[in-house]
Amino acid sequence: MKVHNFSAGPSILPDFTVEKTAEAIKNFAGTGLSVMEVSHRSKEFVAVMDEAIALFKELLSIPEGYSVLFVGGGASTQFCMIPYNLMGKKAAYLNTGAWANKAQKEANLFGEVVEVASSKEAIYNYIPKGYEIPADADYFHITTNNTIYGTEIKEDMDINVPLVADMSSDIFSRPVDVSKYALIYGGAQKNLAPAGVTFVIVKDEILGKVDRQIPTMLDYRTHIKGESMFNTPPVVPVFAALQTLKWIKEQGGVAAMQKMNEEKAAVLYDEIDRNPMFKGTVVNKEDRSLMNICFIMADEYKELEKDFFEFATSKGMSGIKGHRSVGGFRASTYNALPKASVQALVDCMKEFEAMHVK
């Protein structure tokens, strides 16, 4: 039986990435050594890092004046690195989910934080709109995709303060106008690579403007100067990230990813809206995520939630259980998930409907 991987992260990766990384773990670049044991200063691995950064810039059309970094610590470390490096006195945050809330909490340690809007009171089931961003904010922070609650900001904002975005779970899923952002960051374990490496795209000119001393490892300029090699990088995830970037380019680039993701999401959302047994958790359709599709049982079928989970699991659906704070189900449809897997889940939902709806 084929297993369909809907896990929210660590999540599905392209077969190409898995296969090439497995080969390199046995014999990297003809060295006779594993990529797990080769020096990160070797010419073979330096070439991997250089190519990964170059492909990152190419696929996202990153303009001059930006640096791409691969660092450790996960996106959660960025929650403090960003205010450490960018906040003079005040920062603005949009609270759209658990990770946005955690980022905001860390920023409170460094200065005044203005929460411009929040959907917390509705269990984050919509993206707030119509808020005002303080003109004197050092930056405005958003989380573009909310894995737990299934909402997504799909447009690149035009604002008058530096824009910072956590794109952990939707990077490379759609074209991004990087010029509108001061900094973009994310953990790689959703759409790029195994857990262990974090990417940062930072506009060089925004750095070096705060008065505080910054610990060496938390200063973005350290990693720019060291070309992501100030300390030993997570070599296997970086190698895997390069393979995924190659795969994206081979598929037609980020625009092709967007087209595939929109098609996959439409198949599943259409079934959620049609099937009387299920309903989506996001109140506004325009806020629905293309990466994490959340749904629950309709009220009259609530008692069948456990039965559907067990039924779907028996059909090879893996990782569809919703986050404990929401319940229900979550199908993560990242770039590497084939449309056939989405169709298999839809077929499963239809079969369960036929068993219970007369």
Coordinates of C-alpha atoms in Angstrom, one line a residue, residues 40-344:
H40 CA 32.8 21.6 5.6
R41 CA 35.9 23.5 4.4
S42 CA 36.6 21.0 1.7
K43 CA 36.4 22.3 -1.9
E44 CA 33.6 19.7 -2.5
F45 CA 31.4 21.0 0.3
V46 CA 32.2 24.7 -0.3
A47 CA 31.0 24.1 -3.9
V48 CA 27.7 22.8 -2.4
M49 CA 27.2 25.8 -0.2
D50 CA 28.0 28.2 -3.1
E51 CA 25.7 26.5 -5.5
A52 CA 22.8 26.4 -2.9
I53 CA 23.1 30.1 -2.3
A54 CA 23.3 30.9 -6.0
L55 CA 20.2 28.8 -6.8
F56 CA 18.3 30.3 -3.9
K57 CA 19.0 33.8 -5.4
E58 CA 18.1 32.6 -8.9
L59 CA 14.8 30.9 -8.1
L60 CA 13.5 33.8 -6.0
S61 CA 15.0 36.5 -8.3
I62 CA 16.7 38.0 -5.2
P63 CA 18.0 41.5 -6.2
E64 CA 21.5 42.8 -5.5
G65 CA 22.1 44.0 -1.9
Y66 CA 20.7 40.9 -0.2
S67 CA 22.6 38.1 1.4
V68 CA 21.4 34.5 1.7
L69 CA 22.4 32.6 4.8
F70 CA 22.2 29.1 6.0
V71 CA 22.4 28.9 9.8
G72 CA 21.4 26.6 12.7
G73 CA 19.0 27.1 15.5
G74 CA 15.7 26.8 13.7
A75 CA 13.3 29.6 12.9
S76 CA 12.7 29.9 16.7
T77 CA 16.2 31.3 17.1
Q78 CA 15.4 34.0 14.5
F79 CA 12.6 35.1 16.9
C80 CA 15.3 36.7 19.0
M81 CA 17.9 37.4 16.3
I82 CA 15.6 39.7 14.4
P83 CA 14.9 42.2 17.3
Y84 CA 18.5 41.8 18.5
N85 CA 19.7 43.1 15.1
L86 CA 16.9 45.3 13.9
M87 CA 14.9 46.8 16.9
G88 CA 16.0 50.1 18.1
K89 CA 13.0 51.0 20.2
K90 CA 9.8 49.7 18.6
A91 CA 8.6 46.9 16.4
A92 CA 5.2 46.0 15.0
Y93 CA 3.8 42.4 14.8
L94 CA 0.8 40.8 13.2
N95 CA -0.4 37.9 15.4
T96 CA -1.9 35.3 13.1
G97 CA -0.9 32.0 14.9
A98 CA 1.2 30.2 17.4
W99 CA 4.5 30.9 15.8
A100 CA 3.7 34.6 15.2
N101 CA 2.7 34.8 18.8
K102 CA 6.0 33.2 19.9
A103 CA 8.0 35.6 17.7
Q104 CA 6.2 38.5 19.2
K105 CA 6.8 37.3 22.8
E106 CA 10.6 37.1 22.1
A107 CA 10.6 40.7 20.7
N108 CA 9.2 42.0 24.0
L109 CA 12.6 41.4 25.5
F110 CA 14.2 44.0 23.3
G111 CA 11.8 47.0 23.3
E112 CA 8.3 48.1 22.7
V113 CA 6.2 45.7 20.6
V114 CA 2.9 46.9 19.0
E115 CA 0.5 44.1 18.1
V116 CA -1.2 45.8 15.2
A117 CA -3.9 43.1 15.0
S118 CA -4.7 39.5 16.1
S119 CA -7.0 36.7 15.3
K120 CA -6.2 34.8 18.5
E121 CA -9.8 35.4 19.9
A122 CA -11.1 33.3 17.0
I123 CA -8.5 30.5 17.3
Y124 CA -6.6 32.2 14.4
N125 CA -9.2 31.2 11.8
Y126 CA -8.7 34.3 9.7
I127 CA -6.1 36.8 8.6
P128 CA -6.8 40.3 10.1
K129 CA -7.1 43.2 7.7
G130 CA -7.5 47.0 7.9
Y131 CA -4.9 47.5 10.6
E132 CA -2.4 50.4 10.9
I133 CA 1.3 50.0 11.2
P134 CA 3.1 52.6 13.3
A135 CA 5.2 54.8 11.0
D136 CA 8.0 54.8 13.6
A137 CA 8.3 51.1 13.9
D138 CA 11.8 49.7 13.2
Y139 CA 10.2 46.8 11.3
F140 CA 6.9 45.0 10.8
H141 CA 6.8 41.2 11.3
I142 CA 4.4 38.8 9.7
T143 CA 4.1 35.0 9.5
T144 CA 3.0 34.3 5.9
N145 CA 1.7 30.8 6.4
N146 CA 0.2 29.4 9.6
T147 CA 0.7 25.6 9.6
I148 CA -1.4 24.9 12.7
Y149 CA -4.5 27.0 11.6
G150 CA -4.4 26.8 7.8
T151 CA -4.3 30.5 7.0
E152 CA -1.9 32.2 4.6
I153 CA -0.9 35.7 3.5
K154 CA -0.4 35.3 -0.2
E155 CA 0.5 38.8 -1.3
D156 CA 3.7 40.8 -0.9
M157 CA 2.8 43.9 1.1
D158 CA 3.6 47.5 0.2
I159 CA 4.4 49.3 3.5
N160 CA 6.6 52.2 4.6
V161 CA 8.6 50.3 7.3
P162 CA 11.0 47.4 6.8
L163 CA 9.0 44.2 6.3
V164 CA 10.1 40.9 8.0
A165 CA 8.5 37.6 7.2
D166 CA 8.6 34.1 8.6
M167 CA 8.2 32.0 5.5
S168 CA 9.0 28.6 7.1
S169 CA 6.2 26.7 5.5
D170 CA 5.5 28.5 2.2
I171 CA 8.9 29.4 0.9
F172 CA 9.3 28.4 -2.8
S173 CA 5.6 27.6 -3.0
R174 CA 4.9 30.9 -5.0
P175 CA 6.9 33.7 -6.5
V176 CA 7.9 36.4 -3.9
D177 CA 9.0 40.0 -4.6
V178 CA 11.9 39.9 -2.3
S179 CA 12.6 43.6 -2.9
K180 CA 9.5 44.4 -0.7
Y181 CA 11.1 42.6 2.3
A182 CA 13.9 43.6 4.6
L183 CA 14.3 40.1 5.9
I184 CA 12.8 36.6 5.1
Y185 CA 13.6 33.6 7.2
G186 CA 12.4 30.1 7.9
G187 CA 13.1 26.6 9.0
A188 CA 13.8 24.3 6.1
Q189 CA 11.8 21.2 7.3
K190 CA 8.6 22.1 5.4
N191 CA 9.4 22.8 1.8
L192 CA 13.2 22.6 1.4
A193 CA 15.2 20.1 3.4
P194 CA 15.4 18.0 6.6
A195 CA 15.2 19.8 9.9
G196 CA 18.5 21.3 11.0
V197 CA 19.1 24.3 8.8
T198 CA 17.5 27.7 8.7
F199 CA 17.6 30.1 5.8
V200 CA 17.7 33.9 6.0
I201 CA 17.4 36.4 3.2
V202 CA 18.5 39.7 4.6
K203 CA 18.9 43.2 3.0
D204 CA 22.4 44.2 3.9
E205 CA 21.8 47.9 4.4
I206 CA 19.4 47.3 7.3
L207 CA 22.1 45.8 9.5
G208 CA 24.4 47.6 11.9
K209 CA 22.0 50.3 13.0
V210 CA 21.2 49.3 16.6
D211 CA 23.2 50.6 19.6
R212 CA 23.3 47.4 21.6
Q213 CA 26.1 44.9 21.5
I214 CA 25.1 41.7 19.7
P215 CA 26.6 38.3 20.6
T216 CA 28.8 37.1 17.8
M217 CA 26.7 34.1 16.8
L218 CA 23.5 36.2 16.8
D219 CA 24.8 39.0 14.6
Y220 CA 23.8 38.5 10.9
R221 CA 27.0 40.3 9.8
T222 CA 29.0 37.4 11.3
H223 CA 27.4 34.9 9.0
I224 CA 27.5 37.2 6.0
K225 CA 31.2 37.7 6.5
G226 CA 31.7 34.0 7.1
E227 CA 29.7 33.0 4.1
S228 CA 27.5 30.8 6.3
M229 CA 30.7 29.0 7.5
F230 CA 31.5 31.0 10.7
N231 CA 30.9 27.7 12.5
T232 CA 30.3 24.3 11.2
P233 CA 27.0 24.4 9.2
P234 CA 24.5 21.6 9.2
V235 CA 26.1 19.9 6.2
V236 CA 23.5 17.2 5.4
P237 CA 20.5 19.5 5.4
V238 CA 22.4 22.1 3.3
F239 CA 23.2 19.3 0.8
A240 CA 19.6 18.2 0.8
A241 CA 18.4 21.8 0.3
L242 CA 20.6 22.1 -2.8
Q243 CA 19.0 19.0 -4.3
T244 CA 15.5 20.4 -3.6
L245 CA 16.5 23.7 -5.3
K246 CA 17.7 21.7 -8.3
W247 CA 14.4 19.8 -8.4
I248 CA 12.4 23.0 -8.2
K249 CA 14.4 24.5 -11.1
E250 CA 13.9 21.3 -13.1
Q251 CA 10.1 21.4 -12.5
G252 CA 10.0 24.9 -14.0
G253 CA 10.8 27.1 -11.1
V254 CA 8.7 28.7 -8.4
A255 CA 5.9 29.8 -10.8
A256 CA 5.4 26.1 -11.7
M257 CA 5.3 25.2 -8.0
Q258 CA 2.5 27.8 -7.5
K259 CA 0.5 26.4 -10.3
M260 CA 0.7 22.9 -9.0
N261 CA 0.0 24.0 -5.5
E262 CA -3.1 25.9 -6.5
E263 CA -4.4 22.9 -8.4
K264 CA -3.8 20.5 -5.5
A265 CA -5.4 22.8 -3.0
A266 CA -8.5 23.3 -5.3
V267 CA -9.0 19.6 -5.5
L268 CA -9.1 19.2 -1.7
Y269 CA -11.0 22.4 -0.8
D270 CA -13.6 21.6 -3.4
E271 CA -14.2 18.3 -1.7
I272 CA -14.3 19.8 1.8
D273 CA -16.9 22.3 0.6
R274 CA -19.0 19.6 -1.2
N275 CA -18.9 16.8 1.3
P276 CA -21.6 17.1 4.0
M277 CA -19.4 15.3 6.5
F278 CA -16.6 17.9 6.6
K279 CA -16.1 21.6 6.9
G280 CA -13.1 23.9 6.6
T281 CA -11.8 25.8 9.7
V282 CA -10.8 29.0 7.9
V283 CA -13.7 31.5 7.8
N284 CA -12.6 33.5 4.7
K285 CA -11.8 31.5 1.6
E286 CA -9.2 34.0 0.5
D287 CA -7.3 33.3 3.7
R288 CA -7.1 29.6 3.0
S289 CA -3.5 28.2 3.0
L290 CA -2.2 26.4 -0.1
M291 CA 0.2 24.5 2.1
N292 CA -1.8 23.4 5.2
I293 CA -5.4 22.5 4.6
C294 CA -7.3 22.2 7.8
F295 CA -10.8 20.8 8.2
I296 CA -13.0 19.1 10.8
M297 CA -16.1 16.9 10.8
A298 CA -19.4 18.7 10.4
D299 CA -21.3 19.1 13.7
E300 CA -23.7 16.3 13.0
Y301 CA -20.9 13.9 12.3
K302 CA -18.5 15.0 15.1
E303 CA -18.7 11.6 16.8
L304 CA -17.1 10.0 13.6
E305 CA -13.9 11.9 13.8
K306 CA -11.9 9.1 15.3
D307 CA -13.5 6.6 12.8
F308 CA -12.5 8.7 9.8
F309 CA -8.9 9.1 11.1
E310 CA -8.6 5.4 11.5
F311 CA -10.2 4.7 8.1
A312 CA -8.0 7.2 6.3
T313 CA -4.9 5.8 8.0
S314 CA -5.9 2.3 6.9
K315 CA -5.9 3.7 3.3
G316 CA -2.4 5.0 3.6
M317 CA -3.1 8.6 4.6
S318 CA -0.2 9.6 7.0
G319 CA 0.1 12.7 9.1
I320 CA -3.5 14.1 8.6
K321 CA -4.3 14.5 12.3
G322 CA -4.9 18.1 13.1
H323 CA -2.9 20.0 15.7
R324 CA -4.1 19.5 19.2
S325 CA -5.1 23.1 19.6
V326 CA -7.5 22.8 16.6
G327 CA -8.4 19.1 16.4
G328 CA -9.9 17.6 13.2
F329 CA -7.5 17.1 10.3
R330 CA -4.7 18.8 8.5
A331 CA -3.4 17.8 5.1
S332 CA -0.1 19.5 4.3
T333 CA 0.3 19.8 0.6
Y334 CA 3.9 21.0 0.2
N335 CA 5.6 21.3 -3.1
A336 CA 6.8 17.6 -3.1
L337 CA 3.4 16.1 -2.5
P338 CA 2.0 14.8 -5.7
K339 CA -1.5 15.6 -6.9
A340 CA -2.2 11.9 -6.8
S341 CA -1.9 11.9 -3.1
V342 CA -4.4 14.7 -2.7
Q343 CA -6.8 12.8 -5.0
A344 CA -6.3 9.7 -2.9

